[in-house]
Amino acid sequence: MRADRIFAYGAATGLIGDLLLGDPRRGHPVAAFGRAAAGVEDRLWRDHRGWGALHTLVCAGGAAGGAALAARAVRGRPAAAVALTAAATWSVVGGTSLGREARAVGGALAAGDIDLARERLPHLCGRDPHSLDGPAIARAVVESVAENTSDAVVGALVWGALGGVPGLVGFRAVNTLDAMVGHKSPRHRRYGWASARLDDLVGWPGARLTAALAVAAGGRPAQAVRAWRKDAGKHPSPNAGPVEASFAGALGVRLGGTLAYGGRVEHRPVLNGESGRDVRIEDVERAVRLSRRVGVLALGVCVAGRLVWGRAGLSGRTPVRRGRG
């Protein structure tokens, strides 16, 4: 079986597994990777970019290398290769858990339980929830759903299409490292620099595909395109900007503004400010539904692209003419 078909069958099975089952309840490979990366940080940490780069190389390189060895071990066995791809896809995508956590916060807000909503918000993002009222929490949830649609679903599928199981695992490893050390805390400002920059690099294609699919899957394509073109570059993140702006336009809401991370206040530009309205509680559910549609479309785009790529590679080969003797 060709590699493109192995990816197609495996990625589809893995994404269906995520849609039906969500993340593994126990023994999640990403959690195990996080514990290992934390252990490496304990040994390597220095307030220096070079040591942080070594940490990134050891952790992300080790994860991708281990995945490459696993893929090599099942080479020539199509059923095993499909199963490995499916397991890797199920392990690294997190669209169902993202939607579940977003709905938990939205449900608490709808019930008027602001304390429970604040308690659940850190499951989605790293913002300080204590100073947030209901509308600010709803806005934070929508922004987190938008950004994590790229990070937890689309980006992984893109790299799976490009690099198979090592691409899936490597992308998730880099994204996890960025969440662990890529933020601008005093401890990680230098040490996490390499992880943050590498995450910006590998997240670039998935973020643009996510933004494009939000335009296609949302109900306001013209507004989504306008917000993407006008406001994405104002965002401090090169990848979150297009995704959040296109989601804002597709949903017809305003995102961005003032927020706080661990006592540090940021004043971000407003996305879709001219055409959008303030986020409401019901927009949480709308964002989750849009995220799911984007994830399913991303699977179709990535599978189709991988199949076209595979066929083009095969068609470019020159047949070997055999002699009669």
mmCIF file with all atom_site columns, N, CA, C and O in Angstrom, residues 55-81:
data_model
loop_
_atom_site.group_PDB
_atom_site.id
_atom_site.type_symbol
_atom_site.label_atom_id
_atom_site.label_alt_id
_atom_site.label_comp_id
_atom_site.label_asym_id
_atom_site.label_entity_id
_atom_site.label_seq_id
_atom_site.pdbx_PDB_ins_code
_atom_site.Cartn_x
_atom_site.Cartn_y
_atom_site.Cartn_z
_atom_site.occupancy
_atom_site.B_iso_or_equiv
_atom_site.pdbx_formal_charge
_atom_site.auth_seq_id
_atom_site.auth_comp_id
_atom_site.auth_asym_id
_atom_site.auth_atom_id
_atom_site.pdbx_PDB_model_num
ATOM 1   N N  . HIS A 1 55 ? 17.446 21.967 24.831 1.00 0.00 ? 55 HIS A N  1
ATOM 2   C CA . HIS A 1 55 ? 16.244 21.355 25.392 1.00 0.00 ? 55 HIS A CA 1
ATOM 3   C C  . HIS A 1 55 ? 15.227 21.054 24.284 1.00 0.00 ? 55 HIS A C  1
ATOM 4   O O  . HIS A 1 55 ? 14.647 19.957 24.228 1.00 0.00 ? 55 HIS A O  1
ATOM 5   N N  . THR A 1 56 ? 15.039 21.998 23.379 1.00 0.00 ? 56 THR A N  1
ATOM 6   C CA . THR A 1 56 ? 14.114 21.799 22.264 1.00 0.00 ? 56 THR A CA 1
ATOM 7   C C  . THR A 1 56 ? 14.579 20.660 21.365 1.00 0.00 ? 56 THR A C  1
ATOM 8   O O  . THR A 1 56 ? 13.777 19.811 20.947 1.00 0.00 ? 56 THR A O  1
ATOM 9   N N  . LEU A 1 57 ? 15.861 20.632 21.072 1.00 0.00 ? 57 LEU A N  1
ATOM 10  C CA . LEU A 1 57 ? 16.403 19.596 20.204 1.00 0.00 ? 57 LEU A CA 1
ATOM 11  C C  . LEU A 1 57 ? 16.242 18.215 20.830 1.00 0.00 ? 57 LEU A C  1
ATOM 12  O O  . LEU A 1 57 ? 15.823 17.258 20.163 1.00 0.00 ? 57 LEU A O  1
ATOM 13  N N  . VAL A 1 58 ? 16.581 18.098 22.109 1.00 0.00 ? 58 VAL A N  1
ATOM 14  C CA . VAL A 1 58 ? 16.495 16.804 22.785 1.00 0.00 ? 58 VAL A CA 1
ATOM 15  C C  . VAL A 1 58 ? 15.049 16.309 22.827 1.00 0.00 ? 58 VAL A C  1
ATOM 16  O O  . VAL A 1 58 ? 14.761 15.148 22.492 1.00 0.00 ? 58 VAL A O  1
ATOM 17  N N  . CYS A 1 59 ? 14.129 17.198 23.210 1.00 0.00 ? 59 CYS A N  1
ATOM 18  C CA . CYS A 1 59 ? 12.740 16.761 23.411 1.00 0.00 ? 59 CYS A CA 1
ATOM 19  C C  . CYS A 1 59 ? 11.994 16.568 22.089 1.00 0.00 ? 59 CYS A C  1
ATOM 20  O O  . CYS A 1 59 ? 11.445 15.492 21.833 1.00 0.00 ? 59 CYS A O  1
ATOM 21  N N  . ALA A 1 60 ? 11.976 17.597 21.251 1.00 0.00 ? 60 ALA A N  1
ATOM 22  C CA . ALA A 1 60 ? 11.247 17.481 19.987 1.00 0.00 ? 60 ALA A CA 1
ATOM 23  C C  . ALA A 1 60 ? 11.947 16.513 19.040 1.00 0.00 ? 60 ALA A C  1
ATOM 24  O O  . ALA A 1 60 ? 11.296 15.692 18.379 1.00 0.00 ? 60 ALA A O  1
ATOM 25  N N  . GLY A 1 61 ? 13.276 16.593 18.978 1.00 0.00 ? 61 GLY A N  1
ATOM 26  C CA . GLY A 1 61 ? 14.015 15.672 18.126 1.00 0.00 ? 61 GLY A CA 1
ATOM 27  C C  . GLY A 1 61 ? 13.880 14.239 18.584 1.00 0.00 ? 61 GLY A C  1
ATOM 28  O O  . GLY A 1 61 ? 13.753 13.316 17.760 1.00 0.00 ? 61 GLY A O  1
ATOM 29  N N  . GLY A 1 62 ? 13.901 14.030 19.896 1.00 0.00 ? 62 GLY A N  1
ATOM 30  C CA . GLY A 1 62 ? 13.734 12.677 20.412 1.00 0.00 ? 62 GLY A CA 1
ATOM 31  C C  . GLY A 1 62 ? 12.366 12.101 20.104 1.00 0.00 ? 62 GLY A C  1
ATOM 32  O O  . GLY A 1 62 ? 12.237 10.929 19.730 1.00 0.00 ? 62 GLY A O  1
ATOM 33  N N  . ALA A 1 63 ? 11.308 12.937 20.232 1.00 0.00 ? 63 ALA A N  1
ATOM 34  C CA . ALA A 1 63 ? 9.954  12.458 19.944 1.00 0.00 ? 63 ALA A CA 1
ATOM 35  C C  . ALA A 1 63 ? 9.800  12.118 18.469 1.00 0.00 ? 63 ALA A C  1
ATOM 36  O O  . ALA A 1 63 ? 9.274  11.047 18.108 1.00 0.00 ? 63 ALA A O  1
ATOM 37  N N  . ALA A 1 64 ? 10.264 13.025 17.591 1.00 0.00 ? 64 ALA A N  1
ATOM 38  C CA . ALA A 1 64 ? 10.150 12.758 16.160 1.00 0.00 ? 64 ALA A CA 1
ATOM 39  C C  . ALA A 1 64 ? 11.006 11.566 15.751 1.00 0.00 ? 64 ALA A C  1
ATOM 40  O O  . ALA A 1 64 ? 10.603 10.747 14.913 1.00 0.00 ? 64 ALA A O  1
ATOM 41  N N  . GLY A 1 65 ? 12.197 11.456 16.348 1.00 0.00 ? 65 GLY A N  1
ATOM 42  C CA . GLY A 1 65 ? 13.064 10.323 16.030 1.00 0.00 ? 65 GLY A CA 1
ATOM 43  C C  . GLY A 1 65 ? 12.465 9.001  16.465 1.00 0.00 ? 65 GLY A C  1
ATOM 44  O O  . GLY A 1 65 ? 12.536 8.002  15.732 1.00 0.00 ? 65 GLY A O  1
ATOM 45  N N  . GLY A 1 66 ? 11.873 8.969  17.651 1.00 0.00 ? 66 GLY A N  1
ATOM 46  C CA . GLY A 1 66 ? 11.215 7.746  18.100 1.00 0.00 ? 66 GLY A CA 1
ATOM 47  C C  . GLY A 1 66 ? 10.052 7.366  17.203 1.00 0.00 ? 66 GLY A C  1
ATOM 48  O O  . GLY A 1 66 ? 9.828  6.179  16.900 1.00 0.00 ? 66 GLY A O  1
ATOM 49  N N  . ALA A 1 67 ? 9.295  8.374  16.749 1.00 0.00 ? 67 ALA A N  1
ATOM 50  C CA . ALA A 1 67 ? 8.193  8.102  15.829 1.00 0.00 ? 67 ALA A CA 1
ATOM 51  C C  . ALA A 1 67 ? 8.698  7.575  14.497 1.00 0.00 ? 67 ALA A C  1
ATOM 52  O O  . ALA A 1 67 ? 8.080  6.689  13.890 1.00 0.00 ? 67 ALA A O  1
ATOM 53  N N  . ALA A 1 68 ? 9.834  8.101  14.036 1.00 0.00 ? 68 ALA A N  1
ATOM 54  C CA . ALA A 1 68 ? 10.416 7.619  12.779 1.00 0.00 ? 68 ALA A CA 1
ATOM 55  C C  . ALA A 1 68 ? 10.845 6.160  12.896 1.00 0.00 ? 68 ALA A C  1
ATOM 56  O O  . ALA A 1 68 ? 10.660 5.361  11.964 1.00 0.00 ? 68 ALA A O  1
ATOM 57  N N  . LEU A 1 69 ? 11.401 5.784  14.036 1.00 0.00 ? 69 LEU A N  1
ATOM 58  C CA . LEU A 1 69 ? 11.787 4.390  14.251 1.00 0.00 ? 69 LEU A CA 1
ATOM 59  C C  . LEU A 1 69 ? 10.556 3.477  14.265 1.00 0.00 ? 69 LEU A C  1
ATOM 60  O O  . LEU A 1 69 ? 10.589 2.370  13.716 1.00 0.00 ? 69 LEU A O  1
ATOM 61  N N  . ALA A 1 70 ? 9.481  3.951  14.910 1.00 0.00 ? 70 ALA A N  1
ATOM 62  C CA . ALA A 1 70 ? 8.253  3.156  14.941 1.00 0.00 ? 70 ALA A CA 1
ATOM 63  C C  . ALA A 1 70 ? 7.677  2.981  13.535 1.00 0.00 ? 70 ALA A C  1
ATOM 64  O O  . ALA A 1 70 ? 7.230  1.887  13.155 1.00 0.00 ? 70 ALA A O  1
ATOM 65  N N  . ALA A 1 71 ? 7.703  4.072  12.755 1.00 0.00 ? 71 ALA A N  1
ATOM 66  C CA . ALA A 1 71 ? 7.201  3.977  11.376 1.00 0.00 ? 71 ALA A CA 1
ATOM 67  C C  . ALA A 1 71 ? 8.053  3.037  10.543 1.00 0.00 ? 71 ALA A C  1
ATOM 68  O O  . ALA A 1 71 ? 7.532  2.283  9.705  1.00 0.00 ? 71 ALA A O  1
ATOM 69  N N  . ARG A 1 72 ? 9.343  3.068  10.783 1.00 0.00 ? 72 ARG A N  1
ATOM 70  C CA . ARG A 1 72 ? 10.230 2.163  10.037 1.00 0.00 ? 72 ARG A CA 1
ATOM 71  C C  . ARG A 1 72 ? 9.980  0.712  10.415 1.00 0.00 ? 72 ARG A C  1
ATOM 72  O O  . ARG A 1 72 ? 10.069 -0.189 9.566  1.00 0.00 ? 72 ARG A O  1
ATOM 73  N N  . ALA A 1 73 ? 9.634  0.477  11.661 1.00 0.00 ? 73 ALA A N  1
ATOM 74  C CA . ALA A 1 73 ? 9.418  -0.902 12.122 1.00 0.00 ? 73 ALA A CA 1
ATOM 75  C C  . ALA A 1 73 ? 8.202  -1.546 11.462 1.00 0.00 ? 73 ALA A C  1
ATOM 76  O O  . ALA A 1 73 ? 8.145  -2.771 11.348 1.00 0.00 ? 73 ALA A O  1
ATOM 77  N N  . VAL A 1 74 ? 7.219  -0.726 11.037 1.00 0.00 ? 74 VAL A N  1
ATOM 78  C CA . VAL A 1 74 ? 6.019  -1.300 10.413 1.00 0.00 ? 74 VAL A CA 1
ATOM 79  C C  . VAL A 1 74 ? 6.045  -1.140 8.897  1.00 0.00 ? 74 VAL A C  1
ATOM 80  O O  . VAL A 1 74 ? 5.032  -1.422 8.237  1.00 0.00 ? 74 VAL A O  1
ATOM 81  N N  . ARG A 1 75 ? 7.156  -0.692 8.354  1.00 0.00 ? 75 ARG A N  1
ATOM 82  C CA . ARG A 1 75 ? 7.247  -0.531 6.907  1.00 0.00 ? 75 ARG A CA 1
ATOM 83  C C  . ARG A 1 75 ? 7.071  -1.892 6.221  1.00 0.00 ? 75 ARG A C  1
ATOM 84  O O  . ARG A 1 75 ? 7.649  -2.896 6.643  1.00 0.00 ? 75 ARG A O  1
ATOM 85  N N  . GLY A 1 76 ? 6.284  -1.924 5.170  1.00 0.00 ? 76 GLY A N  1
ATOM 86  C CA . GLY A 1 76 ? 6.018  -3.174 4.464  1.00 0.00 ? 76 GLY A CA 1
ATOM 87  C C  . GLY A 1 76 ? 4.853  -3.949 5.032  1.00 0.00 ? 76 GLY A C  1
ATOM 88  O O  . GLY A 1 76 ? 4.480  -4.996 4.490  1.00 0.00 ? 76 GLY A O  1
ATOM 89  N N  . ARG A 1 77 ? 4.259  -3.450 6.125  1.00 0.00 ? 77 ARG A N  1
ATOM 90  C CA . ARG A 1 77 ? 3.085  -4.090 6.720  1.00 0.00 ? 77 ARG A CA 1
ATOM 91  C C  . ARG A 1 77 ? 1.953  -3.066 6.745  1.00 0.00 ? 77 ARG A C  1
ATOM 92  O O  . ARG A 1 77 ? 1.809  -2.312 7.713  1.00 0.00 ? 77 ARG A O  1
ATOM 93  N N  . PRO A 1 78 ? 1.140  -2.993 5.708  1.00 0.00 ? 78 PRO A N  1
ATOM 94  C CA . PRO A 1 78 ? 0.150  -1.917 5.578  1.00 0.00 ? 78 PRO A CA 1
ATOM 95  C C  . PRO A 1 78 ? -0.815 -1.815 6.754  1.00 0.00 ? 78 PRO A C  1
ATOM 96  O O  . PRO A 1 78 ? -1.112 -0.711 7.210  1.00 0.00 ? 78 PRO A O  1
ATOM 97  N N  . ALA A 1 79 ? -1.318 -2.932 7.232  1.00 0.00 ? 79 ALA A N  1
ATOM 98  C CA . ALA A 1 79 ? -2.290 -2.877 8.327  1.00 0.00 ? 79 ALA A CA 1
ATOM 99  C C  . ALA A 1 79 ? -1.660 -2.273 9.578  1.00 0.00 ? 79 ALA A C  1
ATOM 100 O O  . ALA A 1 79 ? -2.276 -1.433 10.260 1.00 0.00 ? 79 ALA A O  1
ATOM 101 N N  . ALA A 1 80 ? -0.439 -2.677 9.880  1.00 0.00 ? 80 ALA A N  1
ATOM 102 C CA . ALA A 1 80 ? 0.243  -2.132 11.047 1.00 0.00 ? 80 ALA A CA 1
ATOM 103 C C  . ALA A 1 80 ? 0.557  -0.656 10.851 1.00 0.00 ? 80 ALA A C  1
ATOM 104 O O  . ALA A 1 80 ? 0.467  0.150  11.796 1.00 0.00 ? 80 ALA A O  1
ATOM 105 N N  . ALA A 1 81 ? 0.927  -0.263 9.637  1.00 0.00 ? 81 ALA A N  1
ATOM 106 C CA . ALA A 1 81 ? 1.235  1.135  9.364  1.00 0.00 ? 81 ALA A CA 1
ATOM 107 C C  . ALA A 1 81 ? -0.009 2.010  9.503  1.00 0.00 ? 81 ALA A C  1
ATOM 108 O O  . ALA A 1 81 ? 0.062  3.119  10.056 1.00 0.00 ? 81 ALA A O  1
#
